[in-house]
mmCIF file of N, CA and C in Angstrom:
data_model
loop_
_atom_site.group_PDB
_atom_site.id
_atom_site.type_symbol
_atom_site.label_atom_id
_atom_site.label_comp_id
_atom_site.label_asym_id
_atom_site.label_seq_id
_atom_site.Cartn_x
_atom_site.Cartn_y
_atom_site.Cartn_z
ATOM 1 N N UNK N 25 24.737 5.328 57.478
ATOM 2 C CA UNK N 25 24.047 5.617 56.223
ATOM 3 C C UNK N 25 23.932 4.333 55.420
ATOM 4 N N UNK N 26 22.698 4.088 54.566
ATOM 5 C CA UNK N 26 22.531 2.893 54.081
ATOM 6 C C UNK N 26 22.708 3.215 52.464
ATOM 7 N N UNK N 27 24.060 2.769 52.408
ATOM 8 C CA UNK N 27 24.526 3.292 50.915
ATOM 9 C C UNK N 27 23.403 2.433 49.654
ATOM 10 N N UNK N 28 23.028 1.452 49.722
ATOM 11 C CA UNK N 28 21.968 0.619 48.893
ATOM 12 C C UNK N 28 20.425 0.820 48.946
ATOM 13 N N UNK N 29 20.475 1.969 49.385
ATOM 14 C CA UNK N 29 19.080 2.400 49.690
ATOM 15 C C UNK N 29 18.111 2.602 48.550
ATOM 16 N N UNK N 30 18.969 3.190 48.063
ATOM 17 C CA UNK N 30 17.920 4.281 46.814
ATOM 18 C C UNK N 30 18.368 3.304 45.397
ATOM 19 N N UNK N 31 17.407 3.130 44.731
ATOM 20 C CA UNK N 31 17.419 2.544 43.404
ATOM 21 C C UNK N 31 16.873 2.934 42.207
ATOM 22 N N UNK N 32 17.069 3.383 40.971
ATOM 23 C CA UNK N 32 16.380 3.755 40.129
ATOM 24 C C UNK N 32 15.908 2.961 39.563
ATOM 25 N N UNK N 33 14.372 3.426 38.988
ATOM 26 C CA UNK N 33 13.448 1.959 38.007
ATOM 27 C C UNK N 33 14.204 1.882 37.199
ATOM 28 N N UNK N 34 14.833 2.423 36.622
ATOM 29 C CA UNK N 34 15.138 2.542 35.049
ATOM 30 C C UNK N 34 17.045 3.326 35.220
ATOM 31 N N UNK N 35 18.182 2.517 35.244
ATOM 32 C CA UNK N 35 19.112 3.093 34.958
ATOM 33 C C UNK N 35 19.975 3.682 33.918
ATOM 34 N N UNK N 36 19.462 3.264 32.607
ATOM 35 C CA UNK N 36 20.171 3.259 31.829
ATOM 36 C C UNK N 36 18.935 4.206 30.352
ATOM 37 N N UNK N 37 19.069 5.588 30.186
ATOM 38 C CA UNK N 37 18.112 6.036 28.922
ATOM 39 C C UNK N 37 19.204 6.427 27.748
ATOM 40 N N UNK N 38 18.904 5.992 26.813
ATOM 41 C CA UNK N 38 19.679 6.330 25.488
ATOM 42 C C UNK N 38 19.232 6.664 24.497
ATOM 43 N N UNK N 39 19.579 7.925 23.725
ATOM 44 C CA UNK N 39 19.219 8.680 22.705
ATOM 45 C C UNK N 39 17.906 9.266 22.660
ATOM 46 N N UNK N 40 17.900 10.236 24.492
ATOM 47 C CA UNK N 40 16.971 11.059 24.792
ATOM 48 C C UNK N 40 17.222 11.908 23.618
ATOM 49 N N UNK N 41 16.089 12.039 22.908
ATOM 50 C CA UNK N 41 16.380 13.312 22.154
ATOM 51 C C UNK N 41 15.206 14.612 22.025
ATOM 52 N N UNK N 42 14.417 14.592 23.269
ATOM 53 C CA UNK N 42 13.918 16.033 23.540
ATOM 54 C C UNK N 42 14.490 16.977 24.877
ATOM 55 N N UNK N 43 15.721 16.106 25.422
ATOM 56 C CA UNK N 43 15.891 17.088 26.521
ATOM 57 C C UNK N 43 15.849 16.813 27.826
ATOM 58 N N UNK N 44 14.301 15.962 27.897
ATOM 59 C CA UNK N 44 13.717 15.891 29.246
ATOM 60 C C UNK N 44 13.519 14.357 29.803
ATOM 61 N N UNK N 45 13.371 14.370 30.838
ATOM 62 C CA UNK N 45 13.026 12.953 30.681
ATOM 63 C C UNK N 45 12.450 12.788 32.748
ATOM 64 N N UNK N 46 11.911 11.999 33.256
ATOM 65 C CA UNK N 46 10.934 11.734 34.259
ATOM 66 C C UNK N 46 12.035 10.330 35.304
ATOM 67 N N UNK N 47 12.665 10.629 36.054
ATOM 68 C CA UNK N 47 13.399 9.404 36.970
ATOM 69 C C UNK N 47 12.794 8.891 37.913
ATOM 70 N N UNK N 48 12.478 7.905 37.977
ATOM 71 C CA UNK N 48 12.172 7.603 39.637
ATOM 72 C C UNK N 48 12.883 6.581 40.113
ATOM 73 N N UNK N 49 12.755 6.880 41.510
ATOM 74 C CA UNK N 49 13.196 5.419 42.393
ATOM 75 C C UNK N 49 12.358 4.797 43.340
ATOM 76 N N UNK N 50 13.136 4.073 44.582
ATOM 77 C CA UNK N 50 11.843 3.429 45.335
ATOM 78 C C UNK N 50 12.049 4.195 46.434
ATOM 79 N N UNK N 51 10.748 4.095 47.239
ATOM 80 C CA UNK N 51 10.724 4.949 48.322
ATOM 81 C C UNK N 51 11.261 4.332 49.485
ATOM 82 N N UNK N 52 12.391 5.671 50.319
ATOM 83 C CA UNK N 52 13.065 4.640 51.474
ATOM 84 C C UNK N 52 11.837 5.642 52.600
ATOM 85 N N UNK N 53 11.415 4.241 53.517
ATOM 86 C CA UNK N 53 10.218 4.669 54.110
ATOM 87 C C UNK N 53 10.933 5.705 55.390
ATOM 88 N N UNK N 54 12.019 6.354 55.956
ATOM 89 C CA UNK N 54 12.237 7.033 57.025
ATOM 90 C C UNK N 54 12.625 8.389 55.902
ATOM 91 N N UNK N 55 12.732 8.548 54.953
ATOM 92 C CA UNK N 55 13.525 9.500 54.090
ATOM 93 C C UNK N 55 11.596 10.941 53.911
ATOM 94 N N UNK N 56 11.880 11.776 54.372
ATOM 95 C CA UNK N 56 11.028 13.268 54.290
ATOM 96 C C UNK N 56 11.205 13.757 52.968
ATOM 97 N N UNK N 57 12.452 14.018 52.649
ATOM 98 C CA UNK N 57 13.429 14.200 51.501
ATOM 99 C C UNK N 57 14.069 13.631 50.469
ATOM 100 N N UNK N 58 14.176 14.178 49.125
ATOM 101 C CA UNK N 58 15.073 13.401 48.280
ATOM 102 C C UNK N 58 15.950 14.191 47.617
ATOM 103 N N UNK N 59 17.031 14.235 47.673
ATOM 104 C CA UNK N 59 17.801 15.287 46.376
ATOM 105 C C UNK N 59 18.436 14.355 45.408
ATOM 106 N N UNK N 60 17.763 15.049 44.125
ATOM 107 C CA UNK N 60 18.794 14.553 42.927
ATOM 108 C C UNK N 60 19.904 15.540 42.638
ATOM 109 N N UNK N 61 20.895 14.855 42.500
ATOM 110 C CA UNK N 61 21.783 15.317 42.084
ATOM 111 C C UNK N 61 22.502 14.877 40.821
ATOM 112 N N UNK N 62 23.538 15.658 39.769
ATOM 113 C CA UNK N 62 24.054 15.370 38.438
ATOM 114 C C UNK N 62 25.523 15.787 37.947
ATOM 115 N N UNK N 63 25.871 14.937 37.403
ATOM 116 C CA UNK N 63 27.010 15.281 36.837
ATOM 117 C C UNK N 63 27.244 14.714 35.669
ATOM 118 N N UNK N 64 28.276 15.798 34.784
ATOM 119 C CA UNK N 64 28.082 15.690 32.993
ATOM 120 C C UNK N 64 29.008 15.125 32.714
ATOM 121 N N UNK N 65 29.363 14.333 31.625
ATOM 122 C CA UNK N 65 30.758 13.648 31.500
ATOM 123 C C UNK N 65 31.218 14.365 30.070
ATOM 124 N N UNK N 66 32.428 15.016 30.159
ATOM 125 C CA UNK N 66 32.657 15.495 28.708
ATOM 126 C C UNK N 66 34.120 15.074 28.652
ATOM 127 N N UNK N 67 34.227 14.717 27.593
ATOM 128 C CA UNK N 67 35.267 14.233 26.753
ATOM 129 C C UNK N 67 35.888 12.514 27.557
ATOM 130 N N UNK N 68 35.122 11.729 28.211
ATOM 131 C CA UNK N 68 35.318 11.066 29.271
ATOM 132 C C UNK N 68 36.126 11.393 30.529
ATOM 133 N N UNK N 69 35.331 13.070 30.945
ATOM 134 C CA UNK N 69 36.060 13.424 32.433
ATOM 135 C C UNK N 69 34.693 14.124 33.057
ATOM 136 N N UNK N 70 34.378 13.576 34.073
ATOM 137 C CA UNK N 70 32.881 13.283 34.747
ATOM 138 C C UNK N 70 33.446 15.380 35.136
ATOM 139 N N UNK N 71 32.185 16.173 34.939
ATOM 140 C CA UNK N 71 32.582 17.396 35.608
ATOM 141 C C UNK N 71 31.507 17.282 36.382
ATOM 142 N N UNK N 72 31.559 17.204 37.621
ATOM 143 C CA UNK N 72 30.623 17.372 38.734
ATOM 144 C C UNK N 72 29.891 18.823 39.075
ATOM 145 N N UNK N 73 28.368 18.570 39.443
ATOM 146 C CA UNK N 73 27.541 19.431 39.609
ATOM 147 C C UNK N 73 27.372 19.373 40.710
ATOM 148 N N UNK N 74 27.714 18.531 41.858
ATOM 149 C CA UNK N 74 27.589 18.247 42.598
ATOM 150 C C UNK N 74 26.593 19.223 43.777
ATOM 151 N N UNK N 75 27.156 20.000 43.558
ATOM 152 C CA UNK N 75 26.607 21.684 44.172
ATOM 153 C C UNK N 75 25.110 21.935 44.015
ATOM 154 N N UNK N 76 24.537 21.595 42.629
ATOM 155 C CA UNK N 76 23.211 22.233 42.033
ATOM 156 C C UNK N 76 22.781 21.032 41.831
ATOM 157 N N UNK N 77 21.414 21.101 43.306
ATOM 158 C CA UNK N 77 20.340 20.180 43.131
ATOM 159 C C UNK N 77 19.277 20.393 42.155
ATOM 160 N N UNK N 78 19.616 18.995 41.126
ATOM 161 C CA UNK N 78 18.574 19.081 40.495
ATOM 162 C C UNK N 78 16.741 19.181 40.785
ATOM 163 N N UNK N 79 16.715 18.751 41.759
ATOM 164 C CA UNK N 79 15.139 18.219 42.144
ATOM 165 C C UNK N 79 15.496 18.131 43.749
ATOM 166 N N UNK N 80 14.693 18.943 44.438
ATOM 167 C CA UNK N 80 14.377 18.826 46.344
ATOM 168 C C UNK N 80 13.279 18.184 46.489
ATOM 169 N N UNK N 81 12.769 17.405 46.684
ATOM 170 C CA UNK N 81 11.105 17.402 47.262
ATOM 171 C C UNK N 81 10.769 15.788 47.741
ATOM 172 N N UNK N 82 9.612 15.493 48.310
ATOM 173 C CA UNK N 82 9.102 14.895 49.175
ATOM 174 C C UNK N 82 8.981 13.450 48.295
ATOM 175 N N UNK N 83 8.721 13.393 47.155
ATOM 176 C CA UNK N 83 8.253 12.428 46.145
ATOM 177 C C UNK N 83 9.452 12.227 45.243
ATOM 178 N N UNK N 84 9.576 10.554 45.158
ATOM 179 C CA UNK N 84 10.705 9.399 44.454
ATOM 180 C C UNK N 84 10.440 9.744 43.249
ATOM 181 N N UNK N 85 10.475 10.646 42.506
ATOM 182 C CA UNK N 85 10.514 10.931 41.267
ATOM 183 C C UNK N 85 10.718 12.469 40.872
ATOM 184 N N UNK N 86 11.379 12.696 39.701
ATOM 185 C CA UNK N 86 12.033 13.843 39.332
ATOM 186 C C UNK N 86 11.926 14.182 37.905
ATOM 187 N N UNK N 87 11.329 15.521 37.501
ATOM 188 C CA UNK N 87 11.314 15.705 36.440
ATOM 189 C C UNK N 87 12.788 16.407 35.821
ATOM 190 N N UNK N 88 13.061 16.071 34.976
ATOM 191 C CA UNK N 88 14.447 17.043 34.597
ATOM 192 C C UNK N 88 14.242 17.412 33.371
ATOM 193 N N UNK N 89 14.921 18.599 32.572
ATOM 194 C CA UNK N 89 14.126 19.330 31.487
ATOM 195 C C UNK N 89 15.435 19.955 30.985
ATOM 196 N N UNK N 90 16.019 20.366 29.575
ATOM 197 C CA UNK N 90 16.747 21.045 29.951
ATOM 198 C C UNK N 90 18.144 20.777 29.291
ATOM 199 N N UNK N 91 18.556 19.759 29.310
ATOM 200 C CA UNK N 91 19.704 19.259 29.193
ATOM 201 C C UNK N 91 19.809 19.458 28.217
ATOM 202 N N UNK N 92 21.299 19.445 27.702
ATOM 203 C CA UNK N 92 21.935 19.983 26.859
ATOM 204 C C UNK N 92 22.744 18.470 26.045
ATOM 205 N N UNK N 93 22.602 18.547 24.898
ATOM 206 C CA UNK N 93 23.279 16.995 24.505
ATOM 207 C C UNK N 93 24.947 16.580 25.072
ATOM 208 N N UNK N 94 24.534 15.033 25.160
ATOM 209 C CA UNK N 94 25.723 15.244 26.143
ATOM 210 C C UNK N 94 25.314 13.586 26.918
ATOM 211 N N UNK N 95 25.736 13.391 27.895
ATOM 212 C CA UNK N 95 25.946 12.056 28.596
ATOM 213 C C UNK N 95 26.013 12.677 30.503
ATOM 214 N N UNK N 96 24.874 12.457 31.045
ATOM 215 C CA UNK N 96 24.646 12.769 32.677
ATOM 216 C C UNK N 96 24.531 11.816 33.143
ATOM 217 N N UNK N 97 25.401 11.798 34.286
ATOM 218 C CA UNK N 97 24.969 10.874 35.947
ATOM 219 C C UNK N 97 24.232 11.437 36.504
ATOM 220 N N UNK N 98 22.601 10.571 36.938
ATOM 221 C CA UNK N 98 21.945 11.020 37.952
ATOM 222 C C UNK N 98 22.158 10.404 39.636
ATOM 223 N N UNK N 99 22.381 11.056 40.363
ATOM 224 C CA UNK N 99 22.365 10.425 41.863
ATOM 225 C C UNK N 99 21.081 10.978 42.573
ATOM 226 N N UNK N 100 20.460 9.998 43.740
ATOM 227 C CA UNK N 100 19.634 10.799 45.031
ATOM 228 C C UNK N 100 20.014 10.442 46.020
ATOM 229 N N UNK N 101 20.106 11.063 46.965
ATOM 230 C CA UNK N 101 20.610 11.147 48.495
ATOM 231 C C UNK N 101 19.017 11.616 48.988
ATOM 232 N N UNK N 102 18.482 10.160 50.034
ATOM 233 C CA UNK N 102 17.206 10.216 50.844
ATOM 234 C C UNK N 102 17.760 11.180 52.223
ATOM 235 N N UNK N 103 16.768 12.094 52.578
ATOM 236 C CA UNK N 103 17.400 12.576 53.559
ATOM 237 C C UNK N 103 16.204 12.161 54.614
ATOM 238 N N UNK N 104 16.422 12.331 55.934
ATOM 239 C CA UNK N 104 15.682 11.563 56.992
ATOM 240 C C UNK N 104 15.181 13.529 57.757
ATOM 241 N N UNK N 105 14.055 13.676 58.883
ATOM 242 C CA UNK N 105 13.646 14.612 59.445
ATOM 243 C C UNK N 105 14.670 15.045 60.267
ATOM 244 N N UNK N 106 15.881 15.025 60.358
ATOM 245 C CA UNK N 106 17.140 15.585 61.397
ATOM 246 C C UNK N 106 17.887 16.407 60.095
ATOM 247 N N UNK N 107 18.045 15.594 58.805
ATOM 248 C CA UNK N 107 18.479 16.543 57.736
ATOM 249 C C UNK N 107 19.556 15.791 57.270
ATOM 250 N N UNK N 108 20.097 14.365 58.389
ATOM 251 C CA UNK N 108 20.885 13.599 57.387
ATOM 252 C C UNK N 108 20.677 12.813 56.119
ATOM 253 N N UNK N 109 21.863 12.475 55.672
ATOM 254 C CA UNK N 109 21.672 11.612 54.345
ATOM 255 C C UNK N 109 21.803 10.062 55.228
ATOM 256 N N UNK N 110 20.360 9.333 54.364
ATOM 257 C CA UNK N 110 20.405 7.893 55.568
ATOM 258 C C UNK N 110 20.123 6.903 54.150
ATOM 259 N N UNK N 111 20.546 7.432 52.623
ATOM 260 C CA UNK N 111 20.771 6.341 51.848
ATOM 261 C C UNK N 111 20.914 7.217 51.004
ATOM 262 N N UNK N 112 21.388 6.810 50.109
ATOM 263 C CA UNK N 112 22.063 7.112 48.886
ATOM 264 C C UNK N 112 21.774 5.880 47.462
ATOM 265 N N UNK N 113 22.108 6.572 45.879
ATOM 266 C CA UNK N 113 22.104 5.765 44.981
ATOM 267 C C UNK N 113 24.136 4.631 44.970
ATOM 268 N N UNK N 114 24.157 4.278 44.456
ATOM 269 C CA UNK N 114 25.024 3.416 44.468
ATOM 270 C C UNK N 114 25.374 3.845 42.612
ATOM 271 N N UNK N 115 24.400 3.128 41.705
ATOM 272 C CA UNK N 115 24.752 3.122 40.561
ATOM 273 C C UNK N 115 23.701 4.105 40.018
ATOM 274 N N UNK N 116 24.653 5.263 39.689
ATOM 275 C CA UNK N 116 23.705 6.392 39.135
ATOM 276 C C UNK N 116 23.182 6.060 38.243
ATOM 277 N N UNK N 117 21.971 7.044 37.405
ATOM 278 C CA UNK N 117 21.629 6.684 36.171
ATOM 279 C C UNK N 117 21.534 7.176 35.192
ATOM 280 N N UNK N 118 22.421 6.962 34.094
ATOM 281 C CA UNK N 118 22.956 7.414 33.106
ATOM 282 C C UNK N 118 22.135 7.686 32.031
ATOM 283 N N UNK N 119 22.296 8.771 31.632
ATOM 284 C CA UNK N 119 21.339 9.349 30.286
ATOM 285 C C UNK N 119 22.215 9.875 29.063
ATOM 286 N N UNK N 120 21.849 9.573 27.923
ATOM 287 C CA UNK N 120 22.293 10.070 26.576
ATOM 288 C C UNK N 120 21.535 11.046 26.527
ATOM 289 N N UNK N 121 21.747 12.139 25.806
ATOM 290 C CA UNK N 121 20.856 12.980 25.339
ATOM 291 C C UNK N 121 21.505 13.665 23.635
ATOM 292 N N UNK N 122 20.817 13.364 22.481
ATOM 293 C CA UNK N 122 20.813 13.620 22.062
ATOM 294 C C UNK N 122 19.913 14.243 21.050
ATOM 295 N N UNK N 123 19.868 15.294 21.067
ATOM 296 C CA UNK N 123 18.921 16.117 20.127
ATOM 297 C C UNK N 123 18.490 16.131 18.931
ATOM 298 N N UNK N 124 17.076 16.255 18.475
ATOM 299 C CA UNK N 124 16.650 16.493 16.735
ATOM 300 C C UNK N 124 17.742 16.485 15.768
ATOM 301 N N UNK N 125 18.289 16.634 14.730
ATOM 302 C CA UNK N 125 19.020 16.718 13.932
ATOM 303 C C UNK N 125 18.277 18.254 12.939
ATOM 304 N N UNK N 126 18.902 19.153 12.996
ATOM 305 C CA UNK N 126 18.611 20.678 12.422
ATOM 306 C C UNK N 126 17.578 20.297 11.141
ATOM 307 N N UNK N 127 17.894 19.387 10.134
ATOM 308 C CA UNK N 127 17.488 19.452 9.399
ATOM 309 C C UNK N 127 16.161 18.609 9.770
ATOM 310 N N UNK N 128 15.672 17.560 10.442
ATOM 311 C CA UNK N 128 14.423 17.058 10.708
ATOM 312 C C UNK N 128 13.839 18.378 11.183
ATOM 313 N N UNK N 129 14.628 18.931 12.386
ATOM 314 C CA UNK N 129 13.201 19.983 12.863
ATOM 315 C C UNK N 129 13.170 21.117 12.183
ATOM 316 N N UNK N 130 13.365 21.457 10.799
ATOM 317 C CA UNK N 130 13.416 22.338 9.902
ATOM 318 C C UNK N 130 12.032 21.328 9.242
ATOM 319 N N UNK N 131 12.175 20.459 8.902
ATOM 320 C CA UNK N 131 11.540 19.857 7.531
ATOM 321 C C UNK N 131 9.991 19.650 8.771
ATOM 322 N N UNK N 132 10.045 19.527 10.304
ATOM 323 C CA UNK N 132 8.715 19.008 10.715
ATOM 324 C C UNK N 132 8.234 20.987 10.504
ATOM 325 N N UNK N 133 8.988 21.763 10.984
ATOM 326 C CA UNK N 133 8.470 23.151 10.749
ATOM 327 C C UNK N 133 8.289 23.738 9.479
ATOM 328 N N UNK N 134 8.485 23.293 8.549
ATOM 329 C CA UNK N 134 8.005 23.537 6.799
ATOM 330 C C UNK N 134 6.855 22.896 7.015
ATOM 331 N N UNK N 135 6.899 21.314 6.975
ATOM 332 C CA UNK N 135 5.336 21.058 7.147
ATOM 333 C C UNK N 135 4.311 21.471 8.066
ATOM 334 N N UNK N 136 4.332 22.289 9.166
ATOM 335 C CA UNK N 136 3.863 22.733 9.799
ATOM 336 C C UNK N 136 3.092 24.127 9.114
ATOM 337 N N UNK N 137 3.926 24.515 8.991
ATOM 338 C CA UNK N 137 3.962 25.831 8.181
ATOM 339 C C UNK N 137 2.661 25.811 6.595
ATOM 340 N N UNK N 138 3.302 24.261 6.001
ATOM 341 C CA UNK N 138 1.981 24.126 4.883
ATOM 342 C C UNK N 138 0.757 24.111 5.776
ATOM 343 N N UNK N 139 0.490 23.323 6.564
ATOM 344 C CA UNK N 139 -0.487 22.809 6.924
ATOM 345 C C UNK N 139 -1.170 24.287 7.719
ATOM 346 N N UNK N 140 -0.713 24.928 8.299
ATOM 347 C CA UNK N 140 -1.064 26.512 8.754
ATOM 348 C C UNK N 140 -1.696 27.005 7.759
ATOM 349 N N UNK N 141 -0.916 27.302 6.407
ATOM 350 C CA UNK N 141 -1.498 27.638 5.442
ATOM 351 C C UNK N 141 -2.460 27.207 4.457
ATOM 352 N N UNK N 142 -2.464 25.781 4.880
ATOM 353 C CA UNK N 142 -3.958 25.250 3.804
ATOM 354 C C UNK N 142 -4.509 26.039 4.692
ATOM 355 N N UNK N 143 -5.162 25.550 6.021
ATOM 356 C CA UNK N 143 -5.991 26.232 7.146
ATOM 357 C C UNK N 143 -6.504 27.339 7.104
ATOM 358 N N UNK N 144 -5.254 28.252 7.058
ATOM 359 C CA UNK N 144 -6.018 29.790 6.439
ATOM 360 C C UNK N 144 -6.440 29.846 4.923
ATOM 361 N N UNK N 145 -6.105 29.333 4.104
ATOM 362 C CA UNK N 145 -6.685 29.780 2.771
ATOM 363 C C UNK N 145 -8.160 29.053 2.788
ATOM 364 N N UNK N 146 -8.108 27.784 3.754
ATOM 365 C CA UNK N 146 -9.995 27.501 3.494
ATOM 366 C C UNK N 146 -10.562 28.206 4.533
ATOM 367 N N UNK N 147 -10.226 28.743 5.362
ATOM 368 C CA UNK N 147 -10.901 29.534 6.170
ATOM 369 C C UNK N 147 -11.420 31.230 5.467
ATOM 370 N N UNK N 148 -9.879 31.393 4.491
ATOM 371 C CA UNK N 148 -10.283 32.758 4.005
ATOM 372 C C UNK N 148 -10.949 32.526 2.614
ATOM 373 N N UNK N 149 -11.030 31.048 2.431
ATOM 374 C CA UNK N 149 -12.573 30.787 1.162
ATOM 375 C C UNK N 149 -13.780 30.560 1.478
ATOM 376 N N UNK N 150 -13.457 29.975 2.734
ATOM 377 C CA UNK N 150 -15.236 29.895 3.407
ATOM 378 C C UNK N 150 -15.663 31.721 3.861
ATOM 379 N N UNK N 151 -14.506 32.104 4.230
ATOM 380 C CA UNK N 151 -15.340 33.533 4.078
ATOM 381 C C UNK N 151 -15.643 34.145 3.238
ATOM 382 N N UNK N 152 -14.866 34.356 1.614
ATOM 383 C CA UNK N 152 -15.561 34.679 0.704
ATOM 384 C C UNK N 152 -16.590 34.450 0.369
ATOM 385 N N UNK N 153 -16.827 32.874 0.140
ATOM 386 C CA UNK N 153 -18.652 32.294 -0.376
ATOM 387 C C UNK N 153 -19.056 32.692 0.419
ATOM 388 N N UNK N 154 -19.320 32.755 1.858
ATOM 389 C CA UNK N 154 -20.103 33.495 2.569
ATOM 390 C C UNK N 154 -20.140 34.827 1.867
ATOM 391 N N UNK N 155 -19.405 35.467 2.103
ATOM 392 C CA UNK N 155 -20.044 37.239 1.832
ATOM 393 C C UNK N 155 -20.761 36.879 0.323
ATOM 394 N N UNK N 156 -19.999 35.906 -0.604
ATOM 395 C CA UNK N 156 -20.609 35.920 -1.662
ATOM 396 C C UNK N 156 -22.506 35.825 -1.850
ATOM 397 N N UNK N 157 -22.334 34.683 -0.778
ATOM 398 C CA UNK N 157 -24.124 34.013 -0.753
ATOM 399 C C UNK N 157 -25.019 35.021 0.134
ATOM 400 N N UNK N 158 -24.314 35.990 1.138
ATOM 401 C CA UNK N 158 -25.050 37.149 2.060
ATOM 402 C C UNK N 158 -25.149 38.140 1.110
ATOM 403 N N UNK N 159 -24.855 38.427 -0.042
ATOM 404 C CA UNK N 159 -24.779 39.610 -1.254
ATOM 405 C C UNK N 159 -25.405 39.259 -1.967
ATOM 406 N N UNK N 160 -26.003 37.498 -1.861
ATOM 407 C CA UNK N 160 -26.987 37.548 -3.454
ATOM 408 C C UNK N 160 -28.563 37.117 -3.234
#
């Protein structure tokens, strides 16, 4: 197995704060397969997921969605057409994730909320002058 196989573009994301985020690596040319795999680190004690593949499929890149705030290792293990693992990541890649702060996504959904409501009140004034100007 060629432990230096697999590399991520990008190892290191900090202060994801919607959740999700897009990984890729480079393609090992005998590999059919890729599994990502993850594990969460809480309180500085890595709890392994080891079990639950994040992402199966044919293509060096992985969407992940989902996450919960917090600090993840990503790994991929290339798998070859027999079903072994014939490379692996070396230095996983580490993600922050931290989320909106309650009170920003309160204050973007108030303004949301005005802006809904100008919308309908000129919509429900352009319908008045209308009926007004069809009545006279």
């Amino acid at each position: 197995m060629n432990q230096s196989g697999v590399q991520f573009e990008q190892s290191e994301f900090d202060n994801i704060q919607e959740g999700y985020l897009t990984l890729r690596w480079n393609d090992v040319p005998t590999a059919v397969e890729y599994r990502l795999h993850s594990d969460q680190i809480y309180s500085d004690q890595i709890h392994s997921d080891r079990g639950v593949t994040q992402y199966r499929g044919p293509l060096p890149e992985a969407f992940v969605s989902g996450l919960a705030d917090g600090t993840y290792l990503f790994s991929v293990d290339a798998i070859d057409d027999a079903g072994q693992v014939i490379a692996s990541t070396l230095n996983p890649a580490t993600v922050h994730v931290k989320h909106w702060s309650l009170r920003f996504a309160l204050a973007l959904a108030g303004c949301g909320l005005v802006v809904f409501l100008a919308i309908m009140a000129l919509i429900a004034k352009g319908a008045v002058m209308a009926r007004g100007e069809n009545d006279a």
